[in-house]
Amino acid sequence: MNDRRDTVPAPPAPHLAWGGAPTLNAFETLMWRMDHFPNLRSAVVCVVVLDREPDATRIQQIHRAAAQSIPRLREKLVEVPLGLPAWVADERFELGVHLRVHPLAAGAGIREVLDHAAEMAMAPFDHARPPWEAHVVTGMKGGGAAYVLKLHHALSDGIGIVQLLSMLFSRRREIDGAPFSQVAAPSTMPGSPATLRLLGRQLERRLRDLPRRVRSGYEIVQRQVRSAEGLSGAVSELAKYAGSVRRAMAPLMAEPSPLLKARNHRWRFETLDVPLAKFKAAAKACGATLNDAYVAGLLGGFARYHRENGVEVDEIPIGMPINVRAQGAAGGGNHFAPGQLVGPLGELGPMERMRLIGAQVSRLRNEPALSAPLALMPMLVSLPSDTLAKIMGPKMAANDLQCSNVPGLREDVFLAGAQATRLYPYAPLPGVPAMISLVTHGENCCIGMNLDSAAIADAARFTRCQRESLDEILALEAGPGGKSKRAIR
């Protein structure tokens, strides 16, 4: 998710609030109901590389405590007649169903971990259980391990998932103390009688207050109408907003690339690491943001990949979520609006790409009707799932690249005695050729690339092209014309 902050917002206190509202919103409902179609599944996966195998007993304790302290982790979704899916307690909840150990063959490395994570991501969720699972991957060469967390996107966006990881991780390697000891015991549970009574009282207050709010609004309109200048201003503002709605709802002008049109909906995971300080310095030297440099670097990689395959394309359509999470919002849940950009390829340098991307992102962030497309979701989710898939499938697959940028955890973190050295994010691949996500972790930008193996037929070449393009960005650290050592792995 595109976010202007360098650090992820802290989860609310107490942590049991993580997870958002007791029902899905319309957009989350869309993602949940599309899970029946393999090409439209919305699993989010985090691959955390650990410097050693975590303590097995402690891993169990951490996840048991998390499930006890955060109600959402032991809740499942149920369909509500004439309503949106609601979270209810899973009376059959078993930690062993959600937390497993996956041993690798002797001598395995990160490639085997990524292949396992991709297979795990493509598998459908059991809709009769809470939509998350975690695997501790053991047996990596050198004594290393990995932690793979999979959640349905209806549960949370990227920022909310980092908040959850922040609660699972500790800030010291030593294994002591009770996990989640700082979390208060839940006083109310979603779906419990106490919660229902609370919701009832809230509704009662809103209904009681409705006449006053209507009268207040009417008085404001009357004052505006009495003033010709006020009326003119209101009409002008309405016209501006209507123009914003047209822009927000308009389809992208860029055509998808013919090189990337094949699809088999098989996910392949790749990684890149970029030094955070160097990346920031390069962006600053060009008067750009880290996000501008990141997206420009990805586009440079697409341009190289097209040239090496003998295909000339001047631009590609891009999808980018724009963060609309308010300060102090509940942890978890989804708080973003879909943004669309035209990604410049052609014969452009990295600085020019940064400038063009920065201008588009700035326009998106300041678009009054940025969330207007979400207003259609309540109408869409009322349709049968098959009809919905036919409508949304081509629309979601229209982009050649979906990219996001999520602030992560900057301090050293540990999981059951093992240090998390890298954290690679993998967002779902809803019919697009490439979904590429960045999370800052410690002193690194960890980039996870989820690629359709038919659209990006040569993943090794594509990864190299991305690495070379990002190296070109880092070379700008000393300013235009400066040189920098190759730093991307």
PDB file of N, CA, C and O in Angstrom, residues 291-324:
ATOM      1  N   ASN A 291       8.716   6.223  -2.551  1.00  0.00           N
ATOM      2  CA  ASN A 291       7.722   5.530  -3.373  1.00  0.00           C
ATOM      3  C   ASN A 291       7.897   5.857  -4.852  1.00  0.00           C
ATOM      4  O   ASN A 291       7.770   4.973  -5.706  1.00  0.00           O
ATOM      5  N   ASP A 292       8.202   7.128  -5.169  1.00  0.00           N
ATOM      6  CA  ASP A 292       8.447   7.486  -6.574  1.00  0.00           C
ATOM      7  C   ASP A 292       9.620   6.697  -7.131  1.00  0.00           C
ATOM      8  O   ASP A 292       9.575   6.188  -8.261  1.00  0.00           O
ATOM      9  N   ALA A 293      10.709   6.606  -6.337  1.00  0.00           N
ATOM     10  CA  ALA A 293      11.898   5.882  -6.786  1.00  0.00           C
ATOM     11  C   ALA A 293      11.593   4.400  -6.952  1.00  0.00           C
ATOM     12  O   ALA A 293      12.061   3.749  -7.905  1.00  0.00           O
ATOM     13  N   TYR A 294      10.826   3.853  -6.031  1.00  0.00           N
ATOM     14  CA  TYR A 294      10.471   2.429  -6.076  1.00  0.00           C
ATOM     15  C   TYR A 294       9.680   2.102  -7.337  1.00  0.00           C
ATOM     16  O   TYR A 294      10.029   1.183  -8.098  1.00  0.00           O
ATOM     17  N   VAL A 295       8.606   2.847  -7.596  1.00  0.00           N
ATOM     18  CA  VAL A 295       7.772   2.559  -8.764  1.00  0.00           C
ATOM     19  C   VAL A 295       8.542   2.822 -10.055  1.00  0.00           C
ATOM     20  O   VAL A 295       8.443   2.058 -11.019  1.00  0.00           O
ATOM     21  N   ALA A 296       9.333   3.907 -10.079  1.00  0.00           N
ATOM     22  CA  ALA A 296      10.148   4.190 -11.269  1.00  0.00           C
ATOM     23  C   ALA A 296      11.138   3.060 -11.523  1.00  0.00           C
ATOM     24  O   ALA A 296      11.388   2.687 -12.680  1.00  0.00           O
ATOM     25  N   GLY A 297      11.700   2.507 -10.447  1.00  0.00           N
ATOM     26  CA  GLY A 297      12.621   1.382 -10.603  1.00  0.00           C
ATOM     27  C   GLY A 297      11.930   0.164 -11.188  1.00  0.00           C
ATOM     28  O   GLY A 297      12.473  -0.512 -12.068  1.00  0.00           O
ATOM     29  N   LEU A 298      10.719  -0.137 -10.712  1.00  0.00           N
ATOM     30  CA  LEU A 298       9.975  -1.272 -11.262  1.00  0.00           C
ATOM     31  C   LEU A 298       9.684  -1.071 -12.748  1.00  0.00           C
ATOM     32  O   LEU A 298       9.820  -1.998 -13.554  1.00  0.00           O
ATOM     33  N   LEU A 299       9.287   0.141 -13.105  1.00  0.00           N
ATOM     34  CA  LEU A 299       8.980   0.413 -14.514  1.00  0.00           C
ATOM     35  C   LEU A 299      10.222   0.300 -15.386  1.00  0.00           C
ATOM     36  O   LEU A 299      10.155  -0.168 -16.520  1.00  0.00           O
ATOM     37  N   GLY A 300      11.366   0.741 -14.841  1.00  0.00           N
ATOM     38  CA  GLY A 300      12.614   0.562 -15.583  1.00  0.00           C
ATOM     39  C   GLY A 300      12.902  -0.906 -15.834  1.00  0.00           C
ATOM     40  O   GLY A 300      13.394  -1.293 -16.909  1.00  0.00           O
ATOM     41  N   GLY A 301      12.589  -1.762 -14.844  1.00  0.00           N
ATOM     42  CA  GLY A 301      12.763  -3.198 -15.023  1.00  0.00           C
ATOM     43  C   GLY A 301      11.829  -3.746 -16.088  1.00  0.00           C
ATOM     44  O   GLY A 301      12.229  -4.583 -16.909  1.00  0.00           O
ATOM     45  N   PHE A 302      10.575  -3.284 -16.120  1.00  0.00           N
ATOM     46  CA  PHE A 302       9.646  -3.694 -17.168  1.00  0.00           C
ATOM     47  C   PHE A 302      10.158  -3.253 -18.543  1.00  0.00           C
ATOM     48  O   PHE A 302      10.059  -3.999 -19.527  1.00  0.00           O
ATOM     49  N   ALA A 303      10.689  -2.027 -18.620  1.00  0.00           N
ATOM     50  CA  ALA A 303      11.211  -1.530 -19.895  1.00  0.00           C
ATOM     51  C   ALA A 303      12.363  -2.396 -20.390  1.00  0.00           C
ATOM     52  O   ALA A 303      12.423  -2.768 -21.576  1.00  0.00           O
ATOM     53  N   ARG A 304      13.291  -2.749 -19.502  1.00  0.00           N
ATOM     54  CA  ARG A 304      14.415  -3.612 -19.879  1.00  0.00           C
ATOM     55  C   ARG A 304      13.924  -4.984 -20.349  1.00  0.00           C
ATOM     56  O   ARG A 304      14.421  -5.530 -21.340  1.00  0.00           O
ATOM     57  N   TYR A 305      12.973  -5.538 -19.609  1.00  0.00           N
ATOM     58  CA  TYR A 305      12.464  -6.865 -19.952  1.00  0.00           C
ATOM     59  C   TYR A 305      11.800  -6.853 -21.330  1.00  0.00           C
ATOM     60  O   TYR A 305      11.973  -7.782 -22.120  1.00  0.00           O
ATOM     61  N   HIS A 306      11.062  -5.806 -21.633  1.00  0.00           N
ATOM     62  CA  HIS A 306      10.437  -5.705 -22.951  1.00  0.00           C
ATOM     63  C   HIS A 306      11.492  -5.566 -24.055  1.00  0.00           C
ATOM     64  O   HIS A 306      11.398  -6.222 -25.100  1.00  0.00           O
ATOM     65  N   ARG A 307      12.481  -4.717 -23.820  1.00  0.00           N
ATOM     66  CA  ARG A 307      13.512  -4.529 -24.849  1.00  0.00           C
ATOM     67  C   ARG A 307      14.262  -5.828 -25.116  1.00  0.00           C
ATOM     68  O   ARG A 307      14.537  -6.176 -26.266  1.00  0.00           O
ATOM     69  N   GLU A 308      14.598  -6.553 -24.059  1.00  0.00           N
ATOM     70  CA  GLU A 308      15.343  -7.798 -24.235  1.00  0.00           C
ATOM     71  C   GLU A 308      14.518  -8.868 -24.944  1.00  0.00           C
ATOM     72  O   GLU A 308      15.074  -9.807 -25.515  1.00  0.00           O
ATOM     73  N   ASN A 309      13.198  -8.730 -24.900  1.00  0.00           N
ATOM     74  CA  ASN A 309      12.317  -9.655 -25.610  1.00  0.00           C
ATOM     75  C   ASN A 309      11.875  -9.116 -26.970  1.00  0.00           C
ATOM     76  O   ASN A 309      10.990  -9.697 -27.612  1.00  0.00           O
ATOM     77  N   GLY A 310      12.466  -7.988 -27.387  1.00  0.00           N
ATOM     78  CA  GLY A 310      12.188  -7.437 -28.704  1.00  0.00           C
ATOM     79  C   GLY A 310      10.811  -6.827 -28.855  1.00  0.00           C
ATOM     80  O   GLY A 310      10.267  -6.773 -29.971  1.00  0.00           O
ATOM     81  N   VAL A 311      10.227  -6.351 -27.753  1.00  0.00           N
ATOM     82  CA  VAL A 311       8.898  -5.740 -27.796  1.00  0.00           C
ATOM     83  C   VAL A 311       9.014  -4.293 -27.347  1.00  0.00           C
ATOM     84  O   VAL A 311       9.541  -4.012 -26.267  1.00  0.00           O
ATOM     85  N   GLU A 312       8.512  -3.371 -28.167  1.00  0.00           N
ATOM     86  CA  GLU A 312       8.545  -1.950 -27.824  1.00  0.00           C
ATOM     87  C   GLU A 312       7.182  -1.515 -27.299  1.00  0.00           C
ATOM     88  O   GLU A 312       6.169  -1.617 -27.988  1.00  0.00           O
ATOM     89  N   VAL A 313       7.160  -1.061 -26.063  1.00  0.00           N
ATOM     90  CA  VAL A 313       5.929  -0.579 -25.432  1.00  0.00           C
ATOM     91  C   VAL A 313       6.251   0.729 -24.730  1.00  0.00           C
ATOM     92  O   VAL A 313       7.235   0.816 -23.985  1.00  0.00           O
ATOM     93  N   ASP A 314       5.444   1.752 -24.966  1.00  0.00           N
ATOM     94  CA  ASP A 314       5.709   3.071 -24.376  1.00  0.00           C
ATOM     95  C   ASP A 314       5.151   3.213 -22.970  1.00  0.00           C
ATOM     96  O   ASP A 314       5.666   4.008 -22.167  1.00  0.00           O
ATOM     97  N   GLU A 315       4.073   2.468 -22.639  1.00  0.00           N
ATOM     98  CA  GLU A 315       3.463   2.607 -21.325  1.00  0.00           C
ATOM     99  C   GLU A 315       2.648   1.361 -21.009  1.00  0.00           C
ATOM    100  O   GLU A 315       2.240   0.614 -21.907  1.00  0.00           O
ATOM    101  N   ILE A 316       2.438   1.145 -19.715  1.00  0.00           N
ATOM    102  CA  ILE A 316       1.618   0.022 -19.268  1.00  0.00           C
ATOM    103  C   ILE A 316       0.656   0.512 -18.177  1.00  0.00           C
ATOM    104  O   ILE A 316       0.944   1.486 -17.478  1.00  0.00           O
ATOM    105  N   PRO A 317      -0.487  -0.147 -18.019  1.00  0.00           N
ATOM    106  CA  PRO A 317      -1.423   0.236 -16.945  1.00  0.00           C
ATOM    107  C   PRO A 317      -0.966  -0.326 -15.598  1.00  0.00           C
ATOM    108  O   PRO A 317      -0.533  -1.472 -15.499  1.00  0.00           O
ATOM    109  N   ILE A 318      -1.072   0.492 -14.562  1.00  0.00           N
ATOM    110  CA  ILE A 318      -0.636   0.120 -13.214  1.00  0.00           C
ATOM    111  C   ILE A 318      -1.790   0.314 -12.230  1.00  0.00           C
ATOM    112  O   ILE A 318      -2.534   1.293 -12.312  1.00  0.00           O
ATOM    113  N   GLY A 319      -1.903  -0.599 -11.287  1.00  0.00           N
ATOM    114  CA  GLY A 319      -2.800  -0.428 -10.155  1.00  0.00           C
ATOM    115  C   GLY A 319      -1.983  -0.213  -8.898  1.00  0.00           C
ATOM    116  O   GLY A 319      -0.970  -0.879  -8.688  1.00  0.00           O
ATOM    117  N   MET A 320      -2.407   0.729  -8.049  1.00  0.00           N
ATOM    118  CA  MET A 320      -1.684   1.021  -6.814  1.00  0.00           C
ATOM    119  C   MET A 320      -2.674   1.410  -5.727  1.00  0.00           C
ATOM    120  O   MET A 320      -3.424   2.374  -5.881  1.00  0.00           O
ATOM    121  N   PRO A 321      -2.714   0.663  -4.607  1.00  0.00           N
ATOM    122  CA  PRO A 321      -3.606   1.057  -3.515  1.00  0.00           C
ATOM    123  C   PRO A 321      -3.086   2.307  -2.820  1.00  0.00           C
ATOM    124  O   PRO A 321      -1.889   2.442  -2.588  1.00  0.00           O
ATOM    125  N   ILE A 322      -3.982   3.210  -2.484  1.00  0.00           N
ATOM    126  CA  ILE A 322      -3.634   4.442  -1.780  1.00  0.00           C
ATOM    127  C   ILE A 322      -4.167   4.347  -0.355  1.00  0.00           C
ATOM    128  O   ILE A 322      -5.365   4.129  -0.134  1.00  0.00           O
ATOM    129  N   ASN A 323      -3.288   4.517   0.602  1.00  0.00           N
ATOM    130  CA  ASN A 323      -3.663   4.379   2.009  1.00  0.00           C
ATOM    131  C   ASN A 323      -4.616   5.490   2.438  1.00  0.00           C
ATOM    132  O   ASN A 323      -4.352   6.668   2.247  1.00  0.00           O
ATOM    133  N   VAL A 324      -5.749   5.101   3.030  1.00  0.00           N
ATOM    134  CA  VAL A 324      -6.697   6.077   3.585  1.00  0.00           C
ATOM    135  C   VAL A 324      -6.968   5.755   5.061  1.00  0.00           C
ATOM    136  O   VAL A 324      -7.972   6.205   5.621  1.00  0.00           O
TER     137      VAL A 324
END
